[in-house]
PDB file of C-alpha atoms in Angstrom:
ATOM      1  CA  UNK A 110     -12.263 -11.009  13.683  1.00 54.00           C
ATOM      2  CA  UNK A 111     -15.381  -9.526  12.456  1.00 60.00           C
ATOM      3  CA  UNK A 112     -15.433  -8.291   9.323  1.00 67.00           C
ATOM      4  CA  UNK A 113     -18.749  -5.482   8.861  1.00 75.00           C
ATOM      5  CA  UNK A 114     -18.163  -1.983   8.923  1.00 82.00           C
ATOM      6  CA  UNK A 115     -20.074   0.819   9.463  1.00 90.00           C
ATOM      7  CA  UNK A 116     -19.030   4.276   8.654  1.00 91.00           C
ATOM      8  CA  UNK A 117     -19.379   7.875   8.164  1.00 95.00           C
ATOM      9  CA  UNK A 118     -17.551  10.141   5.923  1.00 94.00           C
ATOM     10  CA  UNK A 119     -17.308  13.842   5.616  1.00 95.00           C
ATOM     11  CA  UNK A 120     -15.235  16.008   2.653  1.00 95.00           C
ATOM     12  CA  UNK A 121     -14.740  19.269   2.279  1.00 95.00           C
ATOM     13  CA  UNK A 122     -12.501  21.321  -0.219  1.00 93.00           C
ATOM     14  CA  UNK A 123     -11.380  24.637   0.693  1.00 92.00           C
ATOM     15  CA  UNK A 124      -9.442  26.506  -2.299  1.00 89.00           C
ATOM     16  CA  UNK A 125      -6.874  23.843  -3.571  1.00 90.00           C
ATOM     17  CA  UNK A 126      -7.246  22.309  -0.448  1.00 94.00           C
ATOM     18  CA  UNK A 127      -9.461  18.821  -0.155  1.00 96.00           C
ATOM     19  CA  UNK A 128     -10.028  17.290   3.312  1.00 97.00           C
ATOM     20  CA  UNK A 129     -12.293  14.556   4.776  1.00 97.00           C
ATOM     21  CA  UNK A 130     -12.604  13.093   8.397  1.00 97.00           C
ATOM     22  CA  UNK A 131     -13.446   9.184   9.004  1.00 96.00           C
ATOM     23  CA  UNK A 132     -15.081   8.067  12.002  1.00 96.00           C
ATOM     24  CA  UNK A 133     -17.327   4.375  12.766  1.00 95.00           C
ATOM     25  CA  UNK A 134     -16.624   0.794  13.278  1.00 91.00           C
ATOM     26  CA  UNK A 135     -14.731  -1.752  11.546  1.00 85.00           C
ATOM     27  CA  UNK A 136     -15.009  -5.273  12.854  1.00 81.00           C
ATOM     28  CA  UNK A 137     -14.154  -5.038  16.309  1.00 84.00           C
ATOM     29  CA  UNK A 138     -12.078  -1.505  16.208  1.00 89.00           C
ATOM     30  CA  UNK A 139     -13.271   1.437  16.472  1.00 92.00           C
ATOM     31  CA  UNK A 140     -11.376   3.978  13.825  1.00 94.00           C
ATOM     32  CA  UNK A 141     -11.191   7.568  13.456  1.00 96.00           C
ATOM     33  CA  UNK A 142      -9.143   9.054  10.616  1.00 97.00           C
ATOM     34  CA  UNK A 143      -8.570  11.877   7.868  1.00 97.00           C
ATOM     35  CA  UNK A 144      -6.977  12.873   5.001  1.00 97.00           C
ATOM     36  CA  UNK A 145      -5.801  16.085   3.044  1.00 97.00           C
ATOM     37  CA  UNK A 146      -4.307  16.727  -0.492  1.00 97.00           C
ATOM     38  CA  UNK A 147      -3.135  19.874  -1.743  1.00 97.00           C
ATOM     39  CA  UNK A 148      -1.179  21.653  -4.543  1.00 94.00           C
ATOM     40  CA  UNK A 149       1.649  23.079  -4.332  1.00 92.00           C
ATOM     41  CA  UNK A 150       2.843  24.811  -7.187  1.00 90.00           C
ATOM     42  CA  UNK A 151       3.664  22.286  -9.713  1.00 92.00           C
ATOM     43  CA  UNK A 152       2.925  19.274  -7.461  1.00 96.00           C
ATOM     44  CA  UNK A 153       0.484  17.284  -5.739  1.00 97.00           C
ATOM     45  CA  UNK A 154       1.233  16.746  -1.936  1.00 98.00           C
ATOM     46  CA  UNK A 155      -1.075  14.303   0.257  1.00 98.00           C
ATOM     47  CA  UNK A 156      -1.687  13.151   3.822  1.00 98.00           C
ATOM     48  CA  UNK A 157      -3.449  10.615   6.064  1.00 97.00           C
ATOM     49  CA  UNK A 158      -3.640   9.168   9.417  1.00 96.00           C
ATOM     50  CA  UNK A 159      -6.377   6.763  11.182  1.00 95.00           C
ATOM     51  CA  UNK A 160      -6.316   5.575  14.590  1.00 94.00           C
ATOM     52  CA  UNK A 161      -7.767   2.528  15.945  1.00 92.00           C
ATOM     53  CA  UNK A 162      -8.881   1.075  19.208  1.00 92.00           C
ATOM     54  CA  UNK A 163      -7.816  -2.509  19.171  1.00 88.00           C
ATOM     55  CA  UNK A 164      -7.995  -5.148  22.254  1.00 82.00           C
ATOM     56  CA  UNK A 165      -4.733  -5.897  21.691  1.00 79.00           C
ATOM     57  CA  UNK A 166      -4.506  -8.958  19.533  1.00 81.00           C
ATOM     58  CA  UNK A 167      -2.495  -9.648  16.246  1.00 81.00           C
ATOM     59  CA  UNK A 168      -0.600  -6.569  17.399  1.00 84.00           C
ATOM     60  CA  UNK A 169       3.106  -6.284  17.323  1.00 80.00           C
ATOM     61  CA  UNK A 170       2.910  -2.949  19.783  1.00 74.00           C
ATOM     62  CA  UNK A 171       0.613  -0.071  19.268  1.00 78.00           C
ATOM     63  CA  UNK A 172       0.696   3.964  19.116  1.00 82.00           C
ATOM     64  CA  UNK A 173       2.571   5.617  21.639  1.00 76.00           C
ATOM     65  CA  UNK A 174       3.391   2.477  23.913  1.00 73.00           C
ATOM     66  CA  UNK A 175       0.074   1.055  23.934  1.00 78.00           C
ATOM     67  CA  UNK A 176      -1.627  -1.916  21.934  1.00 78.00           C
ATOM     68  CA  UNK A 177      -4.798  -0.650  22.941  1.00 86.00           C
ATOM     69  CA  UNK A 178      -4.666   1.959  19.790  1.00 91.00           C
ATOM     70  CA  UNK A 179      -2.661   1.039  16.556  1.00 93.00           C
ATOM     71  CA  UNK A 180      -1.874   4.251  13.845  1.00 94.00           C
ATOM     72  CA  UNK A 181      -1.567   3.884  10.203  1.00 94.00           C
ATOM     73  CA  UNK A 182      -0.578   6.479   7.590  1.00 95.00           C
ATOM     74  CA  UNK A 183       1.159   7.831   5.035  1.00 96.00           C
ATOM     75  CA  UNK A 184       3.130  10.920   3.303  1.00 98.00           C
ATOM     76  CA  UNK A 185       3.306  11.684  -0.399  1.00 98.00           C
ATOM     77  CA  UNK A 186       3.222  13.522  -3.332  1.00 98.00           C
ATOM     78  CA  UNK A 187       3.126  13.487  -7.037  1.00 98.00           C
ATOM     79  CA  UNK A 188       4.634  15.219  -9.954  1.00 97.00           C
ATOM     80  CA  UNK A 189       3.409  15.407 -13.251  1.00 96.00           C
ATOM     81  CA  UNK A 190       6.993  15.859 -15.806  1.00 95.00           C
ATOM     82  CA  UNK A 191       6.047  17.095 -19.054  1.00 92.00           C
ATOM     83  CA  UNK A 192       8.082  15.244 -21.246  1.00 89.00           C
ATOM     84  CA  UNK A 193       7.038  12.965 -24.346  1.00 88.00           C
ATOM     85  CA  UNK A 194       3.341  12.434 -23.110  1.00 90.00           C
ATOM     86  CA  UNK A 195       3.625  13.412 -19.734  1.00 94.00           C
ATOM     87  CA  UNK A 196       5.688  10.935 -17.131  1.00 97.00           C
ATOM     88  CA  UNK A 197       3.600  11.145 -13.421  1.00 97.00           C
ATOM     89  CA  UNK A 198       5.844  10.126 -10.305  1.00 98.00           C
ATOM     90  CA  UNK A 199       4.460   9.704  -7.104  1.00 98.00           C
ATOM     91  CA  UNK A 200       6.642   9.122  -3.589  1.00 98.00           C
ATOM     92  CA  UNK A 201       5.179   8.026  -0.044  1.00 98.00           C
ATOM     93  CA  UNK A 202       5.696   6.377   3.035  1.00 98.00           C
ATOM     94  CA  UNK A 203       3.741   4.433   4.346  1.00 96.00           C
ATOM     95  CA  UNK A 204       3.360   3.683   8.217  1.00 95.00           C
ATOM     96  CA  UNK A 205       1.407   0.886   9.895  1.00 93.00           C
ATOM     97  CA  UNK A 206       1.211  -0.024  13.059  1.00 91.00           C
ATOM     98  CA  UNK A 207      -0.963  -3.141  12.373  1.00 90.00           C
ATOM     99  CA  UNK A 208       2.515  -4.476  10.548  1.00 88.00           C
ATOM    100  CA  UNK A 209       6.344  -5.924  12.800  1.00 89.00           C
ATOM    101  CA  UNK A 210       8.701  -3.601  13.270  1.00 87.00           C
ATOM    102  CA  UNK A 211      11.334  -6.369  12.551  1.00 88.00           C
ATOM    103  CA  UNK A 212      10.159  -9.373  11.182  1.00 86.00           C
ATOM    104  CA  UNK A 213      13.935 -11.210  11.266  1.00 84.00           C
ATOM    105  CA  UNK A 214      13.533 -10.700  15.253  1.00 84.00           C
ATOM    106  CA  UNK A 215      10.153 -11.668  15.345  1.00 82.00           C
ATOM    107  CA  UNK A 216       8.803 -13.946  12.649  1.00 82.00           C
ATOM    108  CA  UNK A 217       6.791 -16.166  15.034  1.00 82.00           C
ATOM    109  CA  UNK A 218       4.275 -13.308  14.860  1.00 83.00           C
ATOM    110  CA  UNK A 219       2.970 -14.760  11.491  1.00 80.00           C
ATOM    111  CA  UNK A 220       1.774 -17.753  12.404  1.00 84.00           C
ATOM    112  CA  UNK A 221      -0.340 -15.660  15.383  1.00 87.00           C
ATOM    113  CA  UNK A 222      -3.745 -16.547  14.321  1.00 89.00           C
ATOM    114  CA  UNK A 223      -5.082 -12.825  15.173  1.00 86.00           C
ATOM    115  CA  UNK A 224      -2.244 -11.197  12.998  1.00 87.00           C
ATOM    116  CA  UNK A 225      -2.951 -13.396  10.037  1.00 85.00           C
ATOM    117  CA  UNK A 226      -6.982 -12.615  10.398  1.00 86.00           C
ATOM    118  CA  UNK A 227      -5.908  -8.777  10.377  1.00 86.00           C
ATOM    119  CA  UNK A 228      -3.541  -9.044   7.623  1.00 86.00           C
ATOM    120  CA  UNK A 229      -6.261 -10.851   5.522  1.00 86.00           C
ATOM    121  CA  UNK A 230      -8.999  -8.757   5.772  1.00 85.00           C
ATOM    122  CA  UNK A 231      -6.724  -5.593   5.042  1.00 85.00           C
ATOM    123  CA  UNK A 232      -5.689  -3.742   8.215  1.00 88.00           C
ATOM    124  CA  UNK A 233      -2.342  -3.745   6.807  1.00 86.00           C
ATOM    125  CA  UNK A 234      -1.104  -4.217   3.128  1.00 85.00           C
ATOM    126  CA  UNK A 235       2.651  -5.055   4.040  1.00 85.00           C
ATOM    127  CA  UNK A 236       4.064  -7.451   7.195  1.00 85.00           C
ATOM    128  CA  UNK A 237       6.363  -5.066   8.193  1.00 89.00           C
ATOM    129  CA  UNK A 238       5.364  -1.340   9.918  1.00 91.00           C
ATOM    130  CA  UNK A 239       7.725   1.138   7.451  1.00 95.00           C
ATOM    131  CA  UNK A 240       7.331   1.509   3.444  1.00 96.00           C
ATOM    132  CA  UNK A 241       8.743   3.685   1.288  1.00 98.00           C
ATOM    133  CA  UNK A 242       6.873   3.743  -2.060  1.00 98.00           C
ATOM    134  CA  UNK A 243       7.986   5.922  -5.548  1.00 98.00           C
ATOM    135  CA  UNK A 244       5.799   4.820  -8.511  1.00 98.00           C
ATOM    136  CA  UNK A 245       7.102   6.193 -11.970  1.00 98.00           C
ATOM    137  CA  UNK A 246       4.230   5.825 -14.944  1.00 98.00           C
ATOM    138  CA  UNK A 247       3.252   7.053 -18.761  1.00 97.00           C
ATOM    139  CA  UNK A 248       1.531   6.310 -21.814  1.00 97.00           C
ATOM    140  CA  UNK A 249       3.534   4.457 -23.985  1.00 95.00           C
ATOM    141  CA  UNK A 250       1.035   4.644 -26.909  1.00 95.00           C
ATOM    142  CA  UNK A 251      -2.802   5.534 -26.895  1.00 94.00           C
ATOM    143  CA  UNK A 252      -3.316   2.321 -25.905  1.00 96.00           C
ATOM    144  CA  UNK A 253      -0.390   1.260 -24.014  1.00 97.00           C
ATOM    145  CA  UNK A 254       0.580   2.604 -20.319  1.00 98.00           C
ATOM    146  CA  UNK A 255       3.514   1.419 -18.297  1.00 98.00           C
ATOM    147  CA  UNK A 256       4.205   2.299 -14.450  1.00 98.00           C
ATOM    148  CA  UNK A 257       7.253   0.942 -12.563  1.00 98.00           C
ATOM    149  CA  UNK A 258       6.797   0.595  -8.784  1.00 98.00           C
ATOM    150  CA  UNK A 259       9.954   0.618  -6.416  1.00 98.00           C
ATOM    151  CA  UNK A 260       9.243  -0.812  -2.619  1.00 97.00           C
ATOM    152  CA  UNK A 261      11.764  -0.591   0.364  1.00 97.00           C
ATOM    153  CA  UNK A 262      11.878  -1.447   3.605  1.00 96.00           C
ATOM    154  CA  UNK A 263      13.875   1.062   5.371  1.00 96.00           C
ATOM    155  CA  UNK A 264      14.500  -1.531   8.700  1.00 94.00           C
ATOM    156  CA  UNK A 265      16.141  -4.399   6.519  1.00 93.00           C
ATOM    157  CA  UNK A 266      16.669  -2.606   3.273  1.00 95.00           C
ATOM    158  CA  UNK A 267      14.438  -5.828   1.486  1.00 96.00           C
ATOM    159  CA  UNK A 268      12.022  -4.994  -1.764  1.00 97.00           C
ATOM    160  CA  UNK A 269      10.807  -5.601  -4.542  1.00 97.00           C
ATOM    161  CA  UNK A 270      10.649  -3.713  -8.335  1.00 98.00           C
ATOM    162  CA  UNK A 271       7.141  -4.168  -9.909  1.00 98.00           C
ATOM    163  CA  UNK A 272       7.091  -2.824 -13.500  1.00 98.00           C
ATOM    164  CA  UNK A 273       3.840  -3.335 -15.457  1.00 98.00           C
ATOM    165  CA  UNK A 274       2.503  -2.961 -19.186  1.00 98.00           C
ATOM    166  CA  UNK A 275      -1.292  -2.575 -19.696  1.00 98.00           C
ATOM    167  CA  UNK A 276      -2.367  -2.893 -23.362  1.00 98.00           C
ATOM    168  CA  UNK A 277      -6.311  -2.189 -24.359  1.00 97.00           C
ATOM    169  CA  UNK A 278      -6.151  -3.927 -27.405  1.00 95.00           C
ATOM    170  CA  UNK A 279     -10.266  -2.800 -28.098  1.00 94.00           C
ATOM    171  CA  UNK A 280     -13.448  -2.305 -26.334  1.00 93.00           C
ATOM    172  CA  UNK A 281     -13.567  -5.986 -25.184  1.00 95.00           C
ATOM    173  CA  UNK A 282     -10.098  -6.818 -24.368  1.00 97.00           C
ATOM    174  CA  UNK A 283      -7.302  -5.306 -21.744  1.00 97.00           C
ATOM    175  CA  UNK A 284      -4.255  -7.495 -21.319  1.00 97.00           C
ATOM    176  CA  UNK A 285      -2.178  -6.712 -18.246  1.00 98.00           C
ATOM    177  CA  UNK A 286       1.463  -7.905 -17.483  1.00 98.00           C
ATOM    178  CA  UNK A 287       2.845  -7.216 -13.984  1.00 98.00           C
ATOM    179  CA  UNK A 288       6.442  -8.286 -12.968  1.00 98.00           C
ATOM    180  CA  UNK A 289       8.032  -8.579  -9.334  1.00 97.00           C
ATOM    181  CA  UNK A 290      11.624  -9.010  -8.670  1.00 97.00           C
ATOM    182  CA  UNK A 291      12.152  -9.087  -4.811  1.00 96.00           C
ATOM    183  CA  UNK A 292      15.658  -8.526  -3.385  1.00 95.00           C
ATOM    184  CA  UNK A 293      16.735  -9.277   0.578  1.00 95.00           C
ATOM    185  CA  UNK A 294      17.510 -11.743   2.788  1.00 91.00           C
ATOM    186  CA  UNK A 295      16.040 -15.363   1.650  1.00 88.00           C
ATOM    187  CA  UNK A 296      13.342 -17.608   4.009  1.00 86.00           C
ATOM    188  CA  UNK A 297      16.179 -19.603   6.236  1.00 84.00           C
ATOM    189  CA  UNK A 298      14.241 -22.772   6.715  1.00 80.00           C
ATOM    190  CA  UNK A 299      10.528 -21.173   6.397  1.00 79.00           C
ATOM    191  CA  UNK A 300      11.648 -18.338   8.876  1.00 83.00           C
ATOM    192  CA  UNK A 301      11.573 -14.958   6.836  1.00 87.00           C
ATOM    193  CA  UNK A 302      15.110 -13.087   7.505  1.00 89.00           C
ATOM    194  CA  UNK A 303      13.537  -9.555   5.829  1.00 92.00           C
ATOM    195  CA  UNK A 304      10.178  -8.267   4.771  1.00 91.00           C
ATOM    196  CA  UNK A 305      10.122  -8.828   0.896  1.00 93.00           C
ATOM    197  CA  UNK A 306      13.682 -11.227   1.018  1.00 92.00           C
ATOM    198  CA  UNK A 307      11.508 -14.398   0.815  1.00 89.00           C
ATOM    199  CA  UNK A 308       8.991 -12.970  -1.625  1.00 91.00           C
ATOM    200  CA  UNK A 309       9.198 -15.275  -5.480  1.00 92.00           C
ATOM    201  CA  UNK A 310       9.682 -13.987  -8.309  1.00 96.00           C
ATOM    202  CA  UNK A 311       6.661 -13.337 -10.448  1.00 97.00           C
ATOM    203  CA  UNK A 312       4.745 -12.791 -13.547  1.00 98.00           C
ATOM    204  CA  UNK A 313       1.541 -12.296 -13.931  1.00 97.00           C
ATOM    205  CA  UNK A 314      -0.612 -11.900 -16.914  1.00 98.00           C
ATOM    206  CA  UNK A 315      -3.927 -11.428 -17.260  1.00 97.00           C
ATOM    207  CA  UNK A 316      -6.597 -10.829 -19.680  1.00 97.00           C
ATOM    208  CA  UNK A 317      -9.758  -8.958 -19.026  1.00 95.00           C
ATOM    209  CA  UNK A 318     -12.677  -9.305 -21.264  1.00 95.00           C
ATOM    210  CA  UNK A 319     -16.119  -7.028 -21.586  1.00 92.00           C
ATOM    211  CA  UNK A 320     -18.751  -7.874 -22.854  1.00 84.00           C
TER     212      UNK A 320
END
């Protein structure tokens, strides 16, 4: 799969109302897209959908019936809780159609050469087609801020819980812990049974330095 794009962008805001529309080519697909966030009252609420014209392959079904176009998007919003130094959560779903709707009923779909070109260069950020996302985050200290990130599938109920630490101990050092403790059914003999079942867990520091 090709991986240049070329596109065009257009934004607007309108009150407390901020839009753009997305149109041009990436790789091989032809896209057209938009998103729109808004307040409302106390919150933050925030939309988007893109559609793509795909020939069909590394597609487990498309929009509407057809693999010919594939729809991705996502609902959300955020809350800011003013407590202590202010605790931000944000909810969404996310939708792909680039992702399985099942992978326990369909696993041989990963070793599809297409699908694992379209997974790599980013048309979709999970295997499976249905997310549900609630990130919960705050400054610990000046210098310390720690966000928890909760991920479900809502077809096999697998997940994972990310929580995460980020300390900027001065101008020329960050350190960054991130944690992931998956839950679901386990890989049965290299064949994935749920979406995050098989996932390890992890840790994962990392230092950043500046110069």
């Amino acid at each position: 799969l090709e991986s240049y794009s070329v596109l065009g962008r257009l934004r607007g805001v309108v009150g407390d109302v901020d839009g753009e529309l997305v149109v041009g080519q990436r790789g091989q697909d032809f896209m057209a897209g938009g998103a729109v966030s808004a307040t409302v009252g106390d919150a933050e609420v925030h939309a988007e959908l893109s559609l793509f014209g795909t020939d069909g392959q590394g597609i487990d079904g498309g929009f509407l019936g057809t693999r010919g176009v594939v729809a991705k998007g996502l609902l959300g919003a955020s809350y800011m809780i003013d407590v202590w130094r202010g605790i931000r959560i944000v909810a969404e779903y996310h939708y792909s159609g680039f992702g399985v709707e099942n992978v326990s009923q369909r696993p041989g779909i990963l070793l599809d050469p297409a699908f694992g070109a379209r997974f790599l260069r980013g048309d979709s950020q999970t295997f499976g087609r249905h997310t549900l996302a609630l990130v919960v985050s705050t400054d610990l200290a000046d210098e310390v801020s720690a966000a928890i990130s909760y991920l479900q599938s809502p077809v096999d109920g697998s997940g994972p819980v990310a929580p995460a630490v980020t300390w900027i101990a001065s101008d020329m050092l960050t350190m960054v812990l991130n944690v992931l403790l998956p839950w679901g059914g386990a890989t049965d003999g290299g064949i994935p049974r749920s979406e995050w079942g098989g996932s390890p867990f992890t840790i994962f520091v990392q230092a950043r330095l500046y110069d």
